PDB file of C-alpha atoms in Angstrom:
ATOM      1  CA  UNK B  27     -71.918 -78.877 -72.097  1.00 40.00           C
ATOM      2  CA  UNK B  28     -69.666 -82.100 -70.654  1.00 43.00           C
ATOM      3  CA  UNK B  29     -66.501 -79.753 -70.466  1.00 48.00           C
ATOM      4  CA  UNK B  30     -66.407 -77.710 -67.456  1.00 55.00           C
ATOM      5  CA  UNK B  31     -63.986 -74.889 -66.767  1.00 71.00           C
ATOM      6  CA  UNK B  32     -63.165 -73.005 -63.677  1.00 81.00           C
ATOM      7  CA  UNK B  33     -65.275 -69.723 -64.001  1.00 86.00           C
ATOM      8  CA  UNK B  34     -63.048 -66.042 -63.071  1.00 86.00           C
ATOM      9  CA  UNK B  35     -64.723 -63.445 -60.744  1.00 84.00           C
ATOM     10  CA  UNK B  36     -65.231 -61.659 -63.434  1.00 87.00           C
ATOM     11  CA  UNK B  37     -67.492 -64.171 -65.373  1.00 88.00           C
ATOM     12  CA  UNK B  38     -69.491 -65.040 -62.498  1.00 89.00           C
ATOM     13  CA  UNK B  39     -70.107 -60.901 -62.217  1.00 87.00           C
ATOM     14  CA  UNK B  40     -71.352 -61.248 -65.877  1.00 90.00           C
ATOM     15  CA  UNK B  41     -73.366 -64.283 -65.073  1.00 92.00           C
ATOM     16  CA  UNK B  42     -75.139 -62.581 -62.200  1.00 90.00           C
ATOM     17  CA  UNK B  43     -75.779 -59.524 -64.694  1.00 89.00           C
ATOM     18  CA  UNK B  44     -77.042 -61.131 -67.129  1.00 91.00           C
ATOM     19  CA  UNK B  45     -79.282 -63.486 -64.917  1.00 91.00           C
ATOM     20  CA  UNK B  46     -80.874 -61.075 -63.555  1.00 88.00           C
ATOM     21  CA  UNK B  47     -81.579 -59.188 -67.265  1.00 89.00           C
ATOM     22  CA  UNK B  48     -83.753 -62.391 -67.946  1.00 91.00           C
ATOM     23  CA  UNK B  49     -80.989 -64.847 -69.859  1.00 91.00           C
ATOM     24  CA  UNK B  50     -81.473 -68.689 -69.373  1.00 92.00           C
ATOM     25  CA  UNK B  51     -79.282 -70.901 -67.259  1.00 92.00           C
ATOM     26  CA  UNK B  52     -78.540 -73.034 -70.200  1.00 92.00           C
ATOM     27  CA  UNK B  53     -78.138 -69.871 -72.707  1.00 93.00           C
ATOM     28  CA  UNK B  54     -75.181 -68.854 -69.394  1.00 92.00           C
ATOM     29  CA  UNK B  55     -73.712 -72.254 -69.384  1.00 90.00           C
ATOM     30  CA  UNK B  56     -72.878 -72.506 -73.124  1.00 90.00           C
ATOM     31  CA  UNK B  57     -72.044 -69.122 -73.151  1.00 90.00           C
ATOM     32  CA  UNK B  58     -69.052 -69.535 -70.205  1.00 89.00           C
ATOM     33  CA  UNK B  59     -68.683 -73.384 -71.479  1.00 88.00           C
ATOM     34  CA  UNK B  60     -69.890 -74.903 -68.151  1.00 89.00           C
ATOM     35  CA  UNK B  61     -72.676 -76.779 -66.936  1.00 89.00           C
ATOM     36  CA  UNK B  62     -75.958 -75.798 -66.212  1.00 88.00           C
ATOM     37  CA  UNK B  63     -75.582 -76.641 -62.039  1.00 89.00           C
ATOM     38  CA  UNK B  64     -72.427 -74.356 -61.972  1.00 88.00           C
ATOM     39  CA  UNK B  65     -74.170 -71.304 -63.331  1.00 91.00           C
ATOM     40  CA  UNK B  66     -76.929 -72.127 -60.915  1.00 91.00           C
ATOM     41  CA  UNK B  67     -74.406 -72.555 -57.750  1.00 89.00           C
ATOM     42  CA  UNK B  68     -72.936 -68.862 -58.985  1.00 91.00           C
ATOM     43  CA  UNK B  69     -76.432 -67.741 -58.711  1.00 91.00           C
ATOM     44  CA  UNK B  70     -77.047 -69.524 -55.556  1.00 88.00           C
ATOM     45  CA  UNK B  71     -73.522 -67.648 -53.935  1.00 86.00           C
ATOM     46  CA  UNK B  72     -74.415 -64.498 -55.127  1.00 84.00           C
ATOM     47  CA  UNK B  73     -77.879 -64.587 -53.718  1.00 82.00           C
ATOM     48  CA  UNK B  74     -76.213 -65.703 -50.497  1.00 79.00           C
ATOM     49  CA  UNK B  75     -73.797 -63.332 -50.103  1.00 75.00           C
ATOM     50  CA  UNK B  76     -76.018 -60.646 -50.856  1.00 73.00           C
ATOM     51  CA  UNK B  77     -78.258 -61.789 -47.811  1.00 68.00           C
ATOM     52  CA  UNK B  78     -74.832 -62.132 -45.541  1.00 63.00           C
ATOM     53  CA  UNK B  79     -74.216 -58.553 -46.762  1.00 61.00           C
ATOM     54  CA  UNK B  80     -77.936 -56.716 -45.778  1.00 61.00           C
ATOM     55  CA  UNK B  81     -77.166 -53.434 -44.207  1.00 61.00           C
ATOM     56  CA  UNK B  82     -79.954 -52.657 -41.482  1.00 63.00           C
ATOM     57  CA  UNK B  83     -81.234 -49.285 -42.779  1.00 61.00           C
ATOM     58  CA  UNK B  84     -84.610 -49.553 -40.907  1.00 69.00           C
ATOM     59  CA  UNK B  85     -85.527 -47.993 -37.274  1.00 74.00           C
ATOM     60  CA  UNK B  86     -88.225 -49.731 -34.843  1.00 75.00           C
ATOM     61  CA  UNK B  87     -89.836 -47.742 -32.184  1.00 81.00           C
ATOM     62  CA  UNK B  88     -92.672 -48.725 -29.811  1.00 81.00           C
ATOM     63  CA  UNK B  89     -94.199 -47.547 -26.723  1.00 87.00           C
ATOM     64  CA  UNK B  90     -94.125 -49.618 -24.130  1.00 85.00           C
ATOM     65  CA  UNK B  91     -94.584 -49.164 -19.825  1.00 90.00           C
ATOM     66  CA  UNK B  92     -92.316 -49.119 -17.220  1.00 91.00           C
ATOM     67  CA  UNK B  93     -92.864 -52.268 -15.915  1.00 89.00           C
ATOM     68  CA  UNK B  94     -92.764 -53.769 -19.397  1.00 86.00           C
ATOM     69  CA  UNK B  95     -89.152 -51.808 -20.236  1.00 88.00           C
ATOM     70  CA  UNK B  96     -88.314 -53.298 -16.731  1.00 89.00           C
ATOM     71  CA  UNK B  97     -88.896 -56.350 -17.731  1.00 85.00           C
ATOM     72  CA  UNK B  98     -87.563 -56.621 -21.313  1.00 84.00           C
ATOM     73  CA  UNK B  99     -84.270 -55.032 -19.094  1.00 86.00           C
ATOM     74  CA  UNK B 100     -83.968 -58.047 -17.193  1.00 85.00           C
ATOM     75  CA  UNK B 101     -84.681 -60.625 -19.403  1.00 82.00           C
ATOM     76  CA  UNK B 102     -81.740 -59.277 -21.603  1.00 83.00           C
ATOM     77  CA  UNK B 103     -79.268 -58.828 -19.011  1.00 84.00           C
ATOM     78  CA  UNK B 104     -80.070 -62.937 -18.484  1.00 81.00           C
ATOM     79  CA  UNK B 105     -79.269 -64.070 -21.746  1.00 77.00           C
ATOM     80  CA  UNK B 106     -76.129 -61.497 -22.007  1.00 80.00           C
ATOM     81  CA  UNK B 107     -77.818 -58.893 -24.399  1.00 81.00           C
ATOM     82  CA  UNK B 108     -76.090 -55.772 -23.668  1.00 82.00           C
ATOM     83  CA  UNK B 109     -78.446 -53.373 -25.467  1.00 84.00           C
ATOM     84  CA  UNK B 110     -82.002 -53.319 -26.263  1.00 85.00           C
ATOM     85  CA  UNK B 111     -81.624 -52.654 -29.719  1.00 83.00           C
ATOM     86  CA  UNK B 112     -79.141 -55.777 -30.546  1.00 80.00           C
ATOM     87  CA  UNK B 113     -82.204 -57.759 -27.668  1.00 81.00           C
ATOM     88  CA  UNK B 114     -84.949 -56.038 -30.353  1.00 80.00           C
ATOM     89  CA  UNK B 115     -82.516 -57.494 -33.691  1.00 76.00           C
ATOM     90  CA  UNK B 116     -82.459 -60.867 -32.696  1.00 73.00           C
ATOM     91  CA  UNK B 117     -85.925 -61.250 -31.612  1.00 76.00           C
ATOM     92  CA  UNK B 118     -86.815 -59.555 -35.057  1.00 72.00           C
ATOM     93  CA  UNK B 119     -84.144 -62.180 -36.566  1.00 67.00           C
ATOM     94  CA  UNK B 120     -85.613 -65.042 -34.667  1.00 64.00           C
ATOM     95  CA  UNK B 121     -89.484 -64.422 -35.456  1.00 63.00           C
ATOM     96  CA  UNK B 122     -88.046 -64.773 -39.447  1.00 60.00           C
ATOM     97  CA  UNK B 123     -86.514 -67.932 -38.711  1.00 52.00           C
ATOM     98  CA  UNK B 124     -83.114 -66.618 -39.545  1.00 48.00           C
ATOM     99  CA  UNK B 125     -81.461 -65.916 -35.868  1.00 48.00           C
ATOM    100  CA  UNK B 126     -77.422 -66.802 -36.355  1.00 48.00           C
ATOM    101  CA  UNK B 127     -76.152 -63.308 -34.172  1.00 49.00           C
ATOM    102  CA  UNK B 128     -72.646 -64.977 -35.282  1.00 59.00           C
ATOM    103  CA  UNK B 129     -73.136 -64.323 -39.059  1.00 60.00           C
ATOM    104  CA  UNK B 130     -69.304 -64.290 -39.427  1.00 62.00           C
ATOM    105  CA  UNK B 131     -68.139 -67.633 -38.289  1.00 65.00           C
ATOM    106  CA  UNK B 132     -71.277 -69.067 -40.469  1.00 66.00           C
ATOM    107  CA  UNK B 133     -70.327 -67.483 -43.266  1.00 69.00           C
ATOM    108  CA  UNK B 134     -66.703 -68.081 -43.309  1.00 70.00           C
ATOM    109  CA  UNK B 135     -68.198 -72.077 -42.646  1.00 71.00           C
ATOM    110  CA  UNK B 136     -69.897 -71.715 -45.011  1.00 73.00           C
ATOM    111  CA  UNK B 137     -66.633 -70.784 -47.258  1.00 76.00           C
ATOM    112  CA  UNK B 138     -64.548 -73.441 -45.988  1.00 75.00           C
ATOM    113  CA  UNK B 139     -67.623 -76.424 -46.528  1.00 73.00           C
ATOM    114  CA  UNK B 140     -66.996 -75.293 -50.003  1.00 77.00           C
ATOM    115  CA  UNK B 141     -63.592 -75.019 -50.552  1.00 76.00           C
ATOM    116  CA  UNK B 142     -64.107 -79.107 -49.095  1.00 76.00           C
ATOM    117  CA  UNK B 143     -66.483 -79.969 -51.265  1.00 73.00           C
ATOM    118  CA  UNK B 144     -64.385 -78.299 -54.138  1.00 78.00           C
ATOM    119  CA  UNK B 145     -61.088 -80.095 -53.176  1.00 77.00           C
ATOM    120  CA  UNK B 146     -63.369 -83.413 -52.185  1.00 75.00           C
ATOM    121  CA  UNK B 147     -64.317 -83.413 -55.782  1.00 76.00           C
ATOM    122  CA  UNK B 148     -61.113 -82.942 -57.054  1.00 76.00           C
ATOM    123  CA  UNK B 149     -59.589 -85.736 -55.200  1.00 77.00           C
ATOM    124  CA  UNK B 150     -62.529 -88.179 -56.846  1.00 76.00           C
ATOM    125  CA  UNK B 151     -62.155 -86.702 -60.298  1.00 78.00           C
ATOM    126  CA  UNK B 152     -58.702 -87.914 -59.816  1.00 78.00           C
ATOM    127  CA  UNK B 153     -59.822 -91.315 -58.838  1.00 75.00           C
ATOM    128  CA  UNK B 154     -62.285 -91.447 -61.812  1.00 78.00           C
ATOM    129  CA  UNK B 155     -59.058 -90.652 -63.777  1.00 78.00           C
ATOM    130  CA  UNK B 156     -56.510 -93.709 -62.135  1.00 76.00           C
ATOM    131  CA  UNK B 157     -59.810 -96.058 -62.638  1.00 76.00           C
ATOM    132  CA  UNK B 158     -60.211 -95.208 -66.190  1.00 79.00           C
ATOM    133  CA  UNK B 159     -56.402 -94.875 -66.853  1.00 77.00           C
ATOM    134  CA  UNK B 160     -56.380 -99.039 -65.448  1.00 74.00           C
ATOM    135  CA  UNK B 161     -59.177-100.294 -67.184  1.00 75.00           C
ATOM    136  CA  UNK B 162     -57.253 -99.001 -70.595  1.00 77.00           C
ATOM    137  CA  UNK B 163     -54.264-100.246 -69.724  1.00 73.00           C
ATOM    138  CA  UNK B 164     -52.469 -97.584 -68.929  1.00 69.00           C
ATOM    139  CA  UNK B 165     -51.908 -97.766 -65.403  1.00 58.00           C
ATOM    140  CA  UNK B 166     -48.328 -99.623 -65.449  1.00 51.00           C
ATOM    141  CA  UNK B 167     -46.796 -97.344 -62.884  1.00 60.00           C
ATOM    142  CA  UNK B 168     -46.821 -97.472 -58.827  1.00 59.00           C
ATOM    143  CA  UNK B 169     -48.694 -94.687 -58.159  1.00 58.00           C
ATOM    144  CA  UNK B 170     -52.327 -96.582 -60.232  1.00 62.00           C
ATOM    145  CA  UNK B 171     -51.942 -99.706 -57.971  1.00 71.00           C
ATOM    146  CA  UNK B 172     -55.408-100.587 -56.863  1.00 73.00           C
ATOM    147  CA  UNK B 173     -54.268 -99.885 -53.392  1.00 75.00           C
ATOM    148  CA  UNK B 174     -53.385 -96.044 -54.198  1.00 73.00           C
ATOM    149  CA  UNK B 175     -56.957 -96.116 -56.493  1.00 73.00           C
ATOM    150  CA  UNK B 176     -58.371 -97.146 -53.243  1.00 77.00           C
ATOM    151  CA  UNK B 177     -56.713 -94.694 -50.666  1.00 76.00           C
ATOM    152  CA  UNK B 178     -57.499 -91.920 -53.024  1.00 76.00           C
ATOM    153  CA  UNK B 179     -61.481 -92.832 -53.391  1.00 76.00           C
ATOM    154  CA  UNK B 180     -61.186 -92.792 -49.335  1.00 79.00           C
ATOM    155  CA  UNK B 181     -59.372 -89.484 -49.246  1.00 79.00           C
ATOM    156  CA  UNK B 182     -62.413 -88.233 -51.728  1.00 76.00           C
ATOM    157  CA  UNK B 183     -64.804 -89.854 -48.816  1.00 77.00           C
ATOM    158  CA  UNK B 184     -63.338 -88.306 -46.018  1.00 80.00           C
ATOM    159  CA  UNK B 185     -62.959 -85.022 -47.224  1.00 79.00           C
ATOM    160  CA  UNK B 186     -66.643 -84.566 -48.291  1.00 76.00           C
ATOM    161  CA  UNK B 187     -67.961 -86.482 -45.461  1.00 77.00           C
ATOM    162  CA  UNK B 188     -66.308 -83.762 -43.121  1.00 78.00           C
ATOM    163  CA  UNK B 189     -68.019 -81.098 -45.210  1.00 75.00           C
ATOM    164  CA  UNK B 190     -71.264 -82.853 -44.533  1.00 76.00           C
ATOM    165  CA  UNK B 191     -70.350 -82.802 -41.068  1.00 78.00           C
ATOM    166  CA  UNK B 192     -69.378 -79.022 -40.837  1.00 77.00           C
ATOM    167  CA  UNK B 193     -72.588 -78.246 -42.913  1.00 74.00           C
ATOM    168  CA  UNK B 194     -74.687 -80.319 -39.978  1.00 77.00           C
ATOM    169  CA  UNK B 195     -72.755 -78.682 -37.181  1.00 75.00           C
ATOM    170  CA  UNK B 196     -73.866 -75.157 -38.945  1.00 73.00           C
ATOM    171  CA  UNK B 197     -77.270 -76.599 -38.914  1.00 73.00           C
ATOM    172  CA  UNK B 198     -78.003 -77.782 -35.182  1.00 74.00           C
ATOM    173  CA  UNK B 199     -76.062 -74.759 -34.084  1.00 71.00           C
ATOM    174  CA  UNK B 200     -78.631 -72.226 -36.158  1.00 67.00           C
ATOM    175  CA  UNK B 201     -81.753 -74.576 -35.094  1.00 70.00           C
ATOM    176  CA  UNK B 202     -80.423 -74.748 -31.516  1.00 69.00           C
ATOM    177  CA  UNK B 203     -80.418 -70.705 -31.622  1.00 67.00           C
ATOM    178  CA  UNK B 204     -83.912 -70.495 -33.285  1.00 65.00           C
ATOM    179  CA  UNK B 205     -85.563 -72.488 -30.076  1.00 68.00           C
ATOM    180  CA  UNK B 206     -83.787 -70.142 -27.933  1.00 69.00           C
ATOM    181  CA  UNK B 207     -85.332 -67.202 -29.483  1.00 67.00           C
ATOM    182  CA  UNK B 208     -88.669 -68.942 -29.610  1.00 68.00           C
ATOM    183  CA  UNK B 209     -88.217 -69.417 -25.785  1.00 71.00           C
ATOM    184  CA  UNK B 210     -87.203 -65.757 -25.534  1.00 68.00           C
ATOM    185  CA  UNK B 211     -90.232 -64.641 -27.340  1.00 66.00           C
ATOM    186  CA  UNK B 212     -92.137 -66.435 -25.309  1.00 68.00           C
ATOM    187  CA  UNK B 213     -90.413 -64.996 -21.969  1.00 67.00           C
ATOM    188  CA  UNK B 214     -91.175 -61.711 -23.490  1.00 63.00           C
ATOM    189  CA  UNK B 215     -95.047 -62.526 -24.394  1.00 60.00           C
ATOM    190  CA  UNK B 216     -95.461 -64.054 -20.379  1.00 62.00           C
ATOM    191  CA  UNK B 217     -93.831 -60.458 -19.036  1.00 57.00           C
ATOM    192  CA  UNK B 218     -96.062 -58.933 -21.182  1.00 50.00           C
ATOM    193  CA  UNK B 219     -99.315 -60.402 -19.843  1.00 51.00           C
TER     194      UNK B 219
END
């Protein structure tokens, strides 16, 4: 479908539903009257905030010696840990490749990358607009000067190059966390030995 529409809460429930009860992504998008990438974006967000939302329902329990609880002690008190069982979740976290202990702040990054993206291509659907609205003759007033055309394709620019940049920032921080957990594991497999 070329017309898109901004979907409610309560069709991207129904699109999740009926996802998951087998219907195509392009049976969803004519359905709602959007394209086939927005359906699969809902999908995307709900998958992701079903992974932010993961309850931890499971216990872990293992024997281990003195000198070895000794020494898993210390080597939390070093990095700040203040209990063995939040030491024990991130190591679990970190040998999955996931370890972000600040969920939270990603997430709500996460959010606001969006939002800039969303408003980013706003701004250049806008631009599209002025461009088109010139080249047909239309554009007689002030405010479709090719100077404003051009300020407003910059404005598009800037505002999804800084989601780009948050999205980086998000991803150093998480790989900068993930070689600190590998180094942890590894500080915990020496003290083993």
């Amino acid at each position: 479908m070329s017309r898109t529409k901004r979907l409610t809460e309560i069709e991207k429930m129904q699109i999740v539903r009926e996802a998951a009860e087998g219907v195509s992504t392009s049976e969803l998008a004519e359905r709602f009257e959007v394209t086939s990438r927005a359906v699969r974006y809902v999908l995307k967000a709900d998958a992701e905030r079903q992974a932010d939302a993961a309850i931890p329902v499971s216990a872990v329990s293992v024997k281990v010696t003195t000198a070895e609880l000794a020494a898993l002690d210390a080597v939390l008190a070093s990095a700040g840990i203040e209990s063995r069982a939040e030491g024990l979740r991130r190591l679990i976290q970190a040998a999955g490749g996931v370890f972000v202990p600040d969920a939270q702040m990603a997430a709500e990054m996460a959010r606001y990358r969006a939002s800039l993206h969303e408003v980013g291509n706003g701004v250049a659907q806008i631009a599209k607009q002025m461009a088109q609205a010139n080249r047909q003759g239309q554009g007689a007033g002030p405010e479709f000067t090719e100077l404003r055309l051009a300020q407003m394709r910059g404005l598009a620019r800037f505002i999804l190059d800084s989601a780009d940049e948050i999205d980086l920032l998000l991803r150093r921080r998480r790989d900068g966390m993930q070689l600190q957990a590998t180094a942890a594991l590894r500080e915990f497999a020496h003290a083993a030995e």
